[in-house]
Amino acid sequence: MENPDVQVSAWMNDVREAAYNIEDCIDLFMHHVDHEPPGSVAGIKGLVRKSMRKLKKLTYRHKLANQIRQLKALVNGTYERHLKYKIDDCNPGVMHTEIDPRLPALYVEAEKLVAVEGPSEELISRFIDQEMIRFSCSAFVSVSRKPIMVNILKDLLAEIENNDRKSDKYLATRSCSERHLIERLRAHLENRRYLVVVDDIWSKSAWEQIQCALPKNFHGSRIITTTRINKVAEFCCTSNEGFVYPMKPLSNNDSKILFLKRTFVVAAECPSQLEGIMDDILHKCDGLPLAIVNIASLLASKPVSREEWERVRDSVCSAHGKEKDKELEVIDKILSLSYCDLTQPLKTCLLYLSMFPEDYIIGKYSLVWRWIAEGFVVPKHGYTLEEVGESYFNELINRNMIQQEFKFYGEAISGRVHDIVLDFIVTRSNEENFVSLLDAQNIPSQCDKIRRLYIHKKNEHAAEVSQQNKNMSHLRSLHVFGRITWMPPLLDLQILRVLYLEDCNGLKEDHLKNIGSLIHLRYLGLRNTNVKNLPIQIRKLEYLQTLDLRGSGITELPESIVHLKRLRHLVGQRLRLPDGFGNMEALQELWEINGSKSSINFGKDLQNLIQLRVLGIHFEHTYCDDGQISTALYPWRSPPRLLQKFVLQGYRDDNLPLFPKWISPLLSELTYLDFGVDQMNGRDLHMLEDEGRRTW
């Protein structure tokens, strides 16, 4: 529901917390009942232990029954309030329609436009050729997210026919159907040179209906469409003449010019004592015209003093949790439109991005693995969870909620969130108790239950939080960036699903000594930490899906790791795998393993990994010769047919003596190979003939 009032928001929070509590109840019950201690003891001692476990299970089942009764009463109470206060009848969108905050931009004088030099006549010629200036008719219509197509067609017809909205001719269209309006528009435009601007298109279906009214002719007519969604823009360009122009952020110089023109209308110069504050504000806006214009307009209405400018700067740089000025609220309203248009899984995945610092480069694969661990990715028939999660990431880029940073052979592999968008996400996340932030400026909200905790850099409030006795037993995700001064005891985190520690210089192996108690853990990340050994208790993490050790000091994995039957992604640097790692049959990504120092049955273990899609192997020259590498990989005669990427590095300047015989057309999913080879024959070249599908 968009823009709910206080009453509806309270009811939505009750429903959300009830859903969380039900899931927590089930997870905690599983923790106590289904978690059997490893190993067995024979004889009388074993019989006594087994009997004690049965008694404990009866106790936990009794507690579960009581909790279910309490939760049922809670849900019934929420439902009764829903009926009593007629929540379904509360629709603020029908009672009050807000003015589009972008409307004033349509009436800006040409001389106030920024980033295009020269007078207004030259400005026009940059966008429309001089021969195209004279049109017999023109129109501008805005579609919006939930368009009423009949009204849009009426407005389009009124502008094309140059009718007054109060004229009899316009009023006569009230009873017209969509088909009748389309036919009238086509008849009027068929033999004319027209210019039509269709603004703010949100869906392909909306454009499909509108374009029916705009006939293609040979009179030099032009149609300009605007949208926030890349796929919609591409869909609008169905002909060879179509062109998508992606809007880019303003340069530093243009950002400054726009800011000064809006703030100081006459002088357009910034006092020297305010230049540093201006630079801070522009850095936060990062070339986004909407943010620059609104913040500059706010400052233009304030006294030109250092105190006022610092207050606005601090408000922009820490917008969440504070009352905002009207100019800043405009930005939130526009972002809210994009947010409300997302599907529920995409909304949840977007809110999860509030767990990352500003300007952080977010890797796609690591992020998708965490979404999967949290249960945000909805299964789709015929696709893996990873493929569905990657489509979520690409869709958020497509909708400009994530800015693409790096590509790998045309595929987006990382992105970041604009600071203004991040502030919006953090605010939403805080309102829904989705993520609690603990950094140098903020401490978690006063909510009793913390669901996800993000700890950033040196934390001055760590001791304060621990003294508040915050309830951490409901924590599902814990992200820690930077030096660790405090983190919740792992024994208290019985339903934790994601534990991500990055650049934690103060992290010690003692911090992980009770990791075996996290039986619901699905993602464990130790990026760029100085941890050198994984605890043997790692075998107890039976639901673990991802183990990310990149940048850590861990190179040798314990033998107990082979018991992780659900592990899908194991990534690190030159990892030494124990004998029997082939038992981890769910592995889809294995990167990067040390082929020189891994198990004796290296090739046989690889043969068992039939789900493998990505494999990176490093052979050290010091420990290998031609015979040893052939012996190691020989049992891998038939690699998994799902294999998509294979990289072999570090052996004799990255070269193999002969082309691998296992590469064949049967590997239909293989798209990327990276290794060197000294000698190839005609058969080998034949295997590489499909260059359009593979990258070598």
C-alpha positions as a printed Julia matrix, in Angstrom:
696×3 Matrix{Float64}:
   0.0     0.0     0.0
   1.38    3.4    -1.02
   1.64    6.27    1.47
  -0.29    4.57    4.3
  -1.54    6.73    7.16
  -0.47    6.23   10.77
  -3.22    3.72   11.51
  -2.47    1.56    8.46
   1.28    1.75    9.11
   0.78    0.5    12.67
  -1.32   -2.41   11.43
   1.27   -3.27    8.74
   4.01   -3.28   11.4
   1.92   -5.65   13.53
   1.49   -8.04   10.6
   5.19   -7.87    9.75
   6.28   -8.56   13.33
   3.78  -11.43   13.61
   5.26  -13.04   10.49
   8.78  -12.64   11.89
   7.74  -14.11   15.25
   6.14  -17.15   13.63
   9.26  -17.85   11.58
  11.51  -17.31   14.62
   9.4   -19.72   16.65
   9.79  -22.46   14.05
  13.54  -21.84   13.64
  14.18  -21.96   17.39
  12.16  -25.16   17.71
  14.23  -26.74   14.94
  17.39  -25.56   16.68
  16.49  -27.45   19.85
  14.79  -30.54   18.4
  16.44  -31.34   15.08
  19.98  -30.49   16.13
  21.48  -33.84   17.11
  24.99  -33.87   18.61
  27.55  -35.52   16.3
  28.7   -39.03   17.04
  27.09  -41.68   19.21
  27.97  -43.4    22.45
  27.34  -47.13   22.84
  26.18  -49.01   25.91
  24.24  -47.78   28.92
  25.71  -44.28   28.65
  24.43  -43.97   25.1
  20.98  -45.24   26.1
  20.76  -42.7    28.94
  21.81  -39.87   26.62
  19.21  -40.91   24.05
  16.49  -41.0    26.71
  17.45  -37.55   27.97
  17.22  -36.15   24.44
  13.71  -37.55   24.08
  12.65  -35.9    27.35
  14.12  -32.59   26.21
  12.25  -32.85   22.94
   8.99  -33.32   24.83
   9.76  -30.17   26.81
  10.48  -28.17   23.65
   7.31  -29.47   21.99
   5.3   -28.35   25.02
   6.91  -24.89   24.8
   6.16  -24.77   21.08
   2.49  -25.54   21.73
   2.3   -22.64   24.21
   4.04  -20.3    21.78
   1.67  -21.3    18.98
  -1.32  -20.46   21.19
   0.19  -17.07   22.0
   0.98  -16.35   18.36
  -2.52  -17.42   17.33
  -4.03  -14.98   19.83
  -1.7   -12.25   18.53
  -2.67  -12.9    14.9
  -6.39  -13.0    15.77
  -6.05   -9.67   17.56
  -4.35   -8.15   14.52
  -7.1    -9.5    12.26
  -9.84   -8.12   14.51
  -8.24   -4.66   14.41
  -8.12   -4.97   10.63
 -11.88   -5.5    10.56
 -12.71   -3.0    13.3
 -10.86   -0.07   11.73
 -11.72   -1.07    8.13
  -8.13   -1.02    6.96
  -9.08   -2.05    3.41
 -11.16    1.1     3.05
  -8.19    3.33    3.84
  -6.89    4.5     0.47
  -5.23    7.89    0.8
  -4.41    7.9    -2.91
  -8.11    8.24   -3.78
  -8.82   10.93   -1.2
  -5.86   13.13   -2.08
  -3.83   13.44   -5.27
  -0.49   15.17   -4.89
   0.95   17.48   -7.51
   3.76   15.92   -9.53
   6.94   17.39   -7.95
   8.62   17.47  -11.37
   5.98   19.84  -12.79
   7.93   23.13  -12.25
  10.79   21.76  -14.37
   8.58   22.04  -17.46
   8.49   25.82  -17.14
  12.16   26.62  -16.5
  13.48   29.44  -18.67
  15.97   28.35  -21.33
  18.74   30.56  -19.98
  18.6    28.73  -16.64
  19.37   25.34  -18.17
  22.77   23.93  -17.24
  25.35   21.78  -19.08
  24.53   23.18  -22.55
  26.35   26.3   -23.7
  25.0    29.05  -25.95
  21.66   30.89  -26.29
  18.3    29.16  -26.45
  18.27   29.05  -30.3
  21.48   27.02  -30.27
  20.1    24.86  -27.48
  17.13   23.85  -29.61
  19.33   23.07  -32.6
  21.38   20.65  -30.51
  18.37   18.43  -29.93
  16.28   18.96  -33.05
  17.66   19.65  -36.5
  16.78   23.08  -37.89
  14.66   21.46  -40.6
  12.61   19.68  -37.93
  11.61   22.77  -35.93
   8.37   23.43  -37.84
   5.69   20.92  -36.82
   2.06   21.29  -37.71
   1.01   20.03  -34.27
   2.58   18.94  -30.99
   1.6    17.47  -27.64
   3.02   16.62  -24.23
   1.4    13.97  -22.0
   2.56   12.34  -18.78
   1.69    8.67  -18.25
   2.57    7.99  -14.56
   2.82    4.63  -12.81
  -0.89    3.74  -12.8
  -2.22    5.36  -15.96
  -5.87    5.78  -16.84
  -5.47    5.31  -20.57
  -8.74    6.97  -21.6
  -7.74   10.19  -19.83
  -4.26   10.14  -21.39
  -5.71    9.73  -24.88
  -8.2    12.55  -24.22
  -5.4    14.89  -23.13
  -3.31   13.89  -26.13
  -6.22   14.57  -28.49
  -6.93   17.93  -26.83
  -3.34   19.1   -27.33
  -3.15   17.78  -30.89
  -6.4    19.54  -31.82
  -5.45   22.55  -29.68
  -8.71   22.38  -27.74
  -9.43   24.09  -24.45
 -10.18   21.59  -21.66
 -13.43   23.49  -21.02
 -14.54   23.6   -24.65
 -17.55   21.66  -25.88
 -15.34   19.72  -28.26
 -13.2    18.44  -25.4
 -16.16   17.73  -23.13
 -17.7    15.67  -25.92
 -14.86   13.15  -25.6
 -15.98   12.14  -22.09
 -18.11    9.3   -23.43
 -15.56    8.16  -26.03
 -13.98    4.73  -25.76
 -10.26    4.08  -26.1
 -10.73    2.7   -29.59
 -12.69    5.77  -30.74
 -10.03    8.13  -29.33
  -7.23    6.18  -31.02
  -9.02    6.31  -34.38
  -9.56   10.08  -34.06
  -5.9    10.63  -33.21
  -4.68    8.5   -36.11
  -6.99   10.29  -38.53
  -5.74   13.68  -37.34
  -2.02   12.76  -37.45
  -1.91   10.53  -40.53
  -0.86   13.25  -42.98
   0.75   15.72  -40.59
   4.21   16.39  -39.27
   3.84   16.07  -35.52
   5.99   16.15  -32.38
   4.72   14.19  -29.36
   6.46   13.87  -25.99
   5.25   10.97  -23.83
   6.69   11.43  -20.37
   7.2     9.0   -17.47
   6.3     5.62  -18.99
   6.48    2.79  -16.46
   5.44   -0.29  -18.42
   5.62   -1.82  -21.88
   1.85   -2.31  -21.94
   1.25    1.43  -21.48
   3.46    2.27  -24.46
   1.83   -0.45  -26.58
  -1.53    1.26  -26.17
  -0.27    4.81  -26.7
   1.73    4.03  -29.83
  -1.43    2.71  -31.48
  -2.62    6.32  -31.63
   0.63    7.59  -33.21
   0.81    6.5   -36.86
   4.12    6.15  -38.67
   4.24    8.47  -41.65
   6.87    9.92  -43.96
   6.5    13.56  -42.97
   9.38   13.73  -40.48
   7.26   13.26  -37.36
   9.07   12.67  -34.08
   8.12   10.92  -30.83
  10.12   11.45  -27.63
   9.54    9.17  -24.64
  10.98    9.3   -21.14
  11.14    6.51  -18.59
  13.07    5.45  -15.51
  13.32    1.84  -16.7
  15.92    0.81  -19.28
  13.93   -2.11  -20.67
  10.94    0.13  -21.29
  13.19    2.62  -23.11
  14.53   -0.15  -25.35
  11.0    -1.4   -25.99
   9.92    2.06  -27.14
  12.63    1.98  -29.84
  11.15   -0.72  -32.04
  12.27    0.77  -35.35
  15.75    1.28  -36.75
  15.36    5.02  -36.23
  14.85    4.66  -32.49
  17.63    5.76  -30.14
  17.98    5.42  -26.36
  19.74    8.32  -24.68
  20.75    7.37  -21.12
  20.89   10.36  -18.8
  24.3    10.78  -17.19
  25.21   12.58  -13.96
  26.36   16.18  -14.26
  30.08   16.85  -14.21
  31.61   18.53  -11.18
  31.74   21.85  -13.0
  28.13   21.68  -14.24
  26.94   20.59  -10.8
  28.59   23.65   -9.29
  27.08   25.99  -11.92
  23.59   24.59  -11.36
  23.96   24.82   -7.59
  25.17   28.43   -7.67
  22.5    29.58  -10.14
  19.78   28.16   -7.92
  21.25   29.38   -4.64
  22.56   32.82   -5.63
  20.28   34.02   -8.42
  22.06   37.35   -8.95
  25.75   36.93   -8.17
  26.01   33.16   -8.82
  29.14   33.12   -6.66
  29.75   31.3    -3.41
  31.28   33.11   -0.43
  34.73   31.73    0.33
  33.76   30.65    3.87
  30.99   28.42    2.45
  32.91   26.73   -0.38
  33.95   23.74    1.72
  30.34   23.11    2.78
  29.19   23.46   -0.84
  31.75   20.85   -1.92
  30.46   18.45    0.76
  26.87   18.88   -0.45
  27.8    18.43   -4.13
  29.8    15.31   -3.28
  26.7    13.89   -1.64
  24.52   14.77   -4.66
  27.02   13.05   -6.99
  25.81   14.83  -10.14
  22.1    14.16   -9.58
  20.28   17.29  -10.87
  17.13   16.61   -8.85
  19.07   16.58   -5.58
  21.18   19.63   -6.51
  18.15   21.73   -7.5
  16.13   20.89   -4.4
  18.97   21.42   -1.93
  20.01   24.67   -3.65
  16.39   25.88   -3.56
  16.31   25.13    0.16
  19.5    27.13    0.78
  18.18   30.02   -1.34
  15.36   30.47    1.18
  17.74   30.49    4.17
  20.05   33.19    5.54
  23.51   33.01    3.97
  25.33   31.89    7.1
  27.73   29.11    7.93
  25.41   27.76   10.64
  22.44   27.38    8.26
  24.53   25.76    5.53
  26.07   23.32    7.99
  22.61   22.39    9.25
  21.42   21.64    5.7
  24.62   19.72    4.91
  24.26   17.59    8.02
  20.6    17.0     7.21
  21.5    15.78    3.72
  24.41   13.64    4.88
  22.34   11.97    7.58
  18.77   12.28    6.37
  17.41    9.11    7.94
  15.74    9.4    11.27
  15.4    13.2    11.09
  12.66   15.58   10.11
  13.34   16.78    6.58
  12.73   20.08    4.86
  10.09   20.15    2.15
  12.69   20.4    -0.61
  14.34   17.19    0.58
  10.97   15.47    0.9
  10.44   16.01   -2.83
  13.37   13.68   -3.53
  11.87   11.03   -1.27
   8.49   11.29   -3.01
  10.03   10.72   -6.42
  12.12    7.79   -5.18
   9.05    6.42   -3.44
   7.3     6.13   -6.81
  10.09    3.91   -8.11
  10.15    1.89   -4.9
   6.4     1.24   -4.87
   6.54   -0.01   -8.46
   8.89   -2.86   -7.47
   7.63   -6.37   -6.81
   7.74   -7.49   -3.18
  10.9    -9.64   -3.6
  12.68   -6.69   -5.26
  11.59   -4.34   -2.47
  13.04   -6.7     0.12
  16.28   -7.14   -1.82
  16.59   -3.36   -2.23
  16.13   -2.72    1.5
  18.92   -5.22    2.17
  21.34   -2.8     0.47
  21.07   -0.55    3.53
  23.6    -2.94    5.12
  26.41   -1.54    2.96
  28.46    1.65    3.59
  28.27    4.69    1.32
  30.14    4.39   -2.0
  30.71    0.67   -1.38
  31.21   -1.4    -4.54
  28.76   -4.3    -4.17
  29.71   -7.54   -5.9
  26.75   -9.15   -7.64
  27.48  -12.78   -6.82
  28.23  -12.26   -3.14
  25.08  -10.15   -2.78
  22.9   -12.73   -4.55
  24.24  -15.48   -2.29
  23.2   -13.44    0.75
  19.75  -12.82   -0.7
  19.39  -16.58   -1.13
  20.61  -17.23    2.41
  17.99  -14.81    3.77
  15.23  -16.48    1.75
  14.46  -13.39   -0.36
  14.81  -15.14   -3.73
  11.59  -16.8    -4.87
  12.13  -20.15   -6.66
  11.22  -20.18  -10.35
  10.66  -23.32  -12.37
  13.52  -24.07  -14.74
  15.98  -21.69  -13.07
  18.43  -22.0   -10.2
  18.11  -19.66   -7.22
  21.36  -18.01   -8.34
  19.92  -17.26  -11.78
  16.76  -15.78  -10.29
  18.8   -13.69   -7.83
  21.01  -12.38  -10.64
  17.87  -11.34  -12.53
  16.85   -9.34   -9.42
  20.22   -7.55   -9.43
  19.96   -6.77  -13.15
  16.4    -5.5   -12.73
  17.48   -3.07   -9.98
  20.17   -1.79  -12.36
  17.57   -1.6   -15.11
  15.4     0.55  -12.84
  18.39    2.72  -11.86
  18.14    1.81   -8.18
  21.68    0.4    -8.44
  24.39    2.11  -10.48
  26.4    -0.32  -12.57
  30.13   -0.18  -11.79
  31.99   -2.97  -13.59
  31.21   -5.31  -16.46
  32.79   -8.62  -17.41
  32.31   -9.45  -21.09
  29.11   -7.42  -21.23
  27.68   -8.72  -17.95
  27.25   -6.46  -14.92
  29.23   -7.93  -12.02
  29.11   -5.08   -9.5
  27.34   -1.85   -8.66
  26.85    0.77   -6.0
  23.95    2.72   -4.56
  23.8     6.49   -5.03
  24.07    8.26   -1.67
  20.67    9.92   -2.09
  19.05    6.57   -2.91
  20.89    4.95    0.0
  19.47    7.54    2.41
  15.99    6.73    1.12
  16.59    2.98    1.54
  17.99    3.42    5.05
  14.96    5.48    6.07
  12.55    2.84    4.76
  14.58    0.08    6.36
  14.53    1.85    9.71
  10.76    2.41    9.53
  10.16   -1.3     8.97
  12.77   -2.46   11.51
  14.43   -4.28    8.62
  18.04   -3.3     9.4
  19.53   -1.67   12.49
  22.64    0.47   11.97
  25.42    0.78   14.51
  28.14    3.21   13.44
  29.88    6.34   14.66
  26.69    8.42   14.36
  23.87    5.99   15.03
  22.8     3.36   17.5
  20.01    0.86   16.88
  16.45    2.03   17.37
  14.57    1.36   20.56
  12.73   -1.57   18.97
  12.8    -4.6    21.26
  13.88   -7.05   18.57
  16.78   -6.45   16.19
  16.42   -8.51   13.0
  19.52   -7.46   11.07
  22.5    -5.58   12.46
  25.07   -3.6    10.51
  28.21   -2.49   12.43
  30.53   -0.09   10.64
  34.1     1.03   11.43
  35.24    2.07   14.91
  32.18    1.87   17.03
  31.85    4.34   19.85
  28.42    3.01   20.83
  29.29   -0.7    21.14
  29.54   -0.66   24.92
  26.35    1.37   25.14
  24.45   -1.16   23.04
  25.72   -4.08   25.09
  24.66   -2.3    28.28
  21.16   -1.78   26.89
  20.77   -5.57   26.79
  19.36   -5.47   23.29
  17.53   -8.65   22.32
  19.86  -10.32   19.81
  18.19  -13.74   19.84
  16.12  -12.76   16.78
  19.11  -11.61   14.73
  19.04  -13.05   11.19
  21.93  -11.2     9.59
  25.08   -9.62   11.03
  27.37   -7.45    8.88
  30.55   -5.99   10.37
  32.82   -3.65    8.39
  36.12   -2.41    9.8
  37.77   -2.83   13.16
  35.84   -4.93   15.67
  35.43   -3.49   19.15
  32.32   -5.51   19.98
  30.04   -8.07   18.41
  27.2   -10.14   19.86
  28.19  -13.52   21.36
  27.54  -16.25   18.79
  25.84  -18.42   21.41
  23.02  -15.84   21.53
  22.43  -15.91   17.75
  20.55  -19.17   17.41
  18.68  -18.29   14.2
  21.44  -16.3    12.45
  21.5   -16.95    8.7
  24.18  -14.54    7.45
  27.47  -13.69    9.17
  29.58  -11.32    7.07
  32.84   -9.88    8.43
  34.96   -7.64    6.17
  38.19   -5.74    6.85
  37.91   -6.7    10.52
  41.51   -6.3    11.63
  40.64   -7.0    15.24
  38.92  -10.28   14.43
  40.39  -13.2    16.34
  39.76  -16.9    16.07
  38.22  -16.75   19.55
  35.36  -14.75   18.03
  34.45  -17.86   16.0
  34.96  -20.54   18.65
  31.2   -21.08   19.14
  30.32  -20.97   15.46
  29.03  -24.53   15.66
  25.98  -23.24   17.54
  24.79  -21.36   14.43
  23.01  -24.33   12.9
  20.79  -22.1    10.72
  23.79  -20.26    9.23
  23.68  -20.24    5.45
  26.32  -17.65    4.59
  29.71  -17.16    6.25
  31.99  -14.43    4.91
  35.45  -13.64    6.29
  36.62  -11.19    3.6
  39.98   -9.49    4.18
  40.34  -10.69    7.76
  43.43  -12.05    9.49
  41.78  -15.32   10.53
  44.09  -18.2     9.55
  42.16  -21.28   10.62
  38.56  -22.37   10.47
  37.29  -24.08   13.63
  36.6   -27.81   13.41
  33.03  -27.0    14.49
  32.39  -25.87   10.92
  31.01  -29.37   10.27
  27.98  -28.56   12.44
  26.79  -25.88    9.99
  24.68  -28.36    8.05
  22.65  -25.64    6.27
  25.69  -23.61    5.15
  25.41  -22.63    1.48
  28.28  -20.14    1.01
  31.76  -19.95    2.52
  33.6   -16.81    1.35
  37.25  -16.73    2.45
  38.64  -14.27   -0.12
  41.37  -12.06    1.29
  41.57  -13.98    4.56
  44.58  -15.85    5.91
  42.85  -19.21    5.46
  44.46  -21.5     2.89
  44.07  -24.96    4.44
  40.58  -26.22    5.19
  39.82  -28.69    8.01
  38.88  -32.27    7.17
  35.48  -31.73    8.77
  34.44  -29.41    5.93
  33.6   -32.4     3.71
  30.47  -32.95    5.84
  28.84  -29.74    4.52
  26.41  -31.44    2.13
  24.49  -28.24    1.3
  27.51  -26.04    0.52
  27.01  -24.42   -2.91
  29.78  -21.79   -3.09
  33.32  -22.15   -1.72
  35.58  -19.24   -2.69
  39.01  -18.14   -1.51
  42.65  -17.99   -2.61
  44.65  -21.16   -3.27
  42.6   -23.27   -0.89
  43.92  -26.7     0.06
  41.04  -29.14    0.09
  41.12  -32.31    2.22
  40.65  -35.78    0.82
  36.98  -36.54    0.26
  35.87  -33.03   -0.75
  33.88  -34.73   -3.5
  31.28  -35.53   -0.81
  30.12  -31.89   -1.06
  28.01  -32.75   -4.09
  25.93  -29.55   -3.96
  28.97  -27.38   -4.85
  28.3   -25.08   -7.8
  31.32  -22.77   -7.47
  34.8   -23.78   -6.34
  37.33  -20.95   -6.5
  40.33  -20.88   -6.24
  41.75  -24.23   -5.13
  45.39  -25.24   -4.89
  45.77  -28.23   -7.2
  49.36  -28.8    -6.08
  48.65  -29.31   -2.39
  45.08  -30.59   -2.27
  43.89  -34.14   -1.66
  45.57  -37.25   -3.06
  42.39  -38.16   -4.92
  42.02  -34.68   -6.37
  40.7   -35.74   -9.78
  38.33  -38.37   -8.36
  36.83  -35.86   -5.94
  36.31  -33.38   -8.77
  34.52  -36.1   -10.71
  31.85  -36.33   -7.98
  30.94  -32.62   -8.17
  28.27  -32.99  -10.86
  26.6   -29.64  -10.01
  29.79  -27.65  -10.56
  29.4   -24.54  -12.73
  32.49  -22.45  -11.91
  35.94  -23.92  -11.23
  39.27  -22.17  -10.69
  42.46  -24.19  -10.09
  45.95  -22.95   -9.3
  48.97  -25.23   -9.8
  52.24  -24.03   -8.32
  55.29  -24.48  -10.54
  57.45  -25.48   -7.57
  55.29  -28.5    -6.81
  54.28  -29.68  -10.3
  55.63  -31.07  -13.52
  53.87  -32.33  -16.63
  53.41  -35.81  -15.23
  52.0   -34.67  -11.89
  49.4   -32.32  -13.36
  48.28  -34.97  -15.85
  47.99  -37.49  -13.04
  46.0   -35.04  -10.91
  43.45  -34.18  -13.61
  43.35  -37.54  -15.43
  40.4   -38.96  -13.42
  38.44  -35.84  -14.42
  37.7   -37.42  -17.79
  34.09  -36.27  -17.92
  33.56  -32.83  -16.32
  30.02  -31.87  -15.25
  27.88  -30.84  -18.21
  26.7   -27.78  -16.3
  30.24  -26.33  -16.22
  30.19  -22.69  -17.38
  33.59  -21.31  -16.42
  36.98  -22.99  -16.07
  40.26  -21.24  -15.2
  43.66  -22.88  -14.75
  46.49  -20.63  -13.58
  49.97  -20.57  -12.11
  51.5   -23.5   -13.98
  54.63  -22.78  -16.06
  53.6   -19.3   -17.09
  49.97  -20.46  -17.25
  50.62  -22.94  -20.1
  49.52  -26.57  -20.39
  51.63  -28.88  -22.58
  48.57  -30.17  -24.52
  44.99  -29.08  -25.06
  42.66  -30.82  -22.51
  40.85  -33.76  -24.13
  37.79  -33.38  -21.91
  36.71  -30.17  -23.68
  33.99  -31.32  -26.07
  30.66  -30.2   -27.57
  28.93  -32.07  -24.73
  29.81  -29.12  -22.47
  26.97  -27.06  -23.92
  26.94  -24.56  -21.01
  30.66  -23.78  -21.16
  31.11  -20.07  -21.94
  34.5   -19.11  -20.47
  37.91  -20.81  -20.59
  41.15  -19.29  -19.34
  44.4   -21.23  -19.6
  47.51  -21.36  -21.75
  48.52  -24.28  -23.96
  51.81  -24.99  -25.76
  50.53  -27.3   -28.48
  47.22  -27.66  -30.36
  46.07  -29.7   -33.37
  43.17  -29.56  -35.81
  40.79  -31.39  -33.47
  41.49  -28.89  -30.72
  40.75  -25.97  -33.02
  37.49  -27.64  -34.04
  36.41  -27.6   -30.39
  36.85  -23.81  -30.34
  34.94  -23.04  -33.52
  31.83  -21.75  -31.73
  33.42  -18.38  -30.91
  30.07  -16.62  -30.66
  29.19  -18.58  -27.55
  32.5   -18.97  -25.76
  35.2   -16.69  -24.49
  38.79  -17.88  -24.48
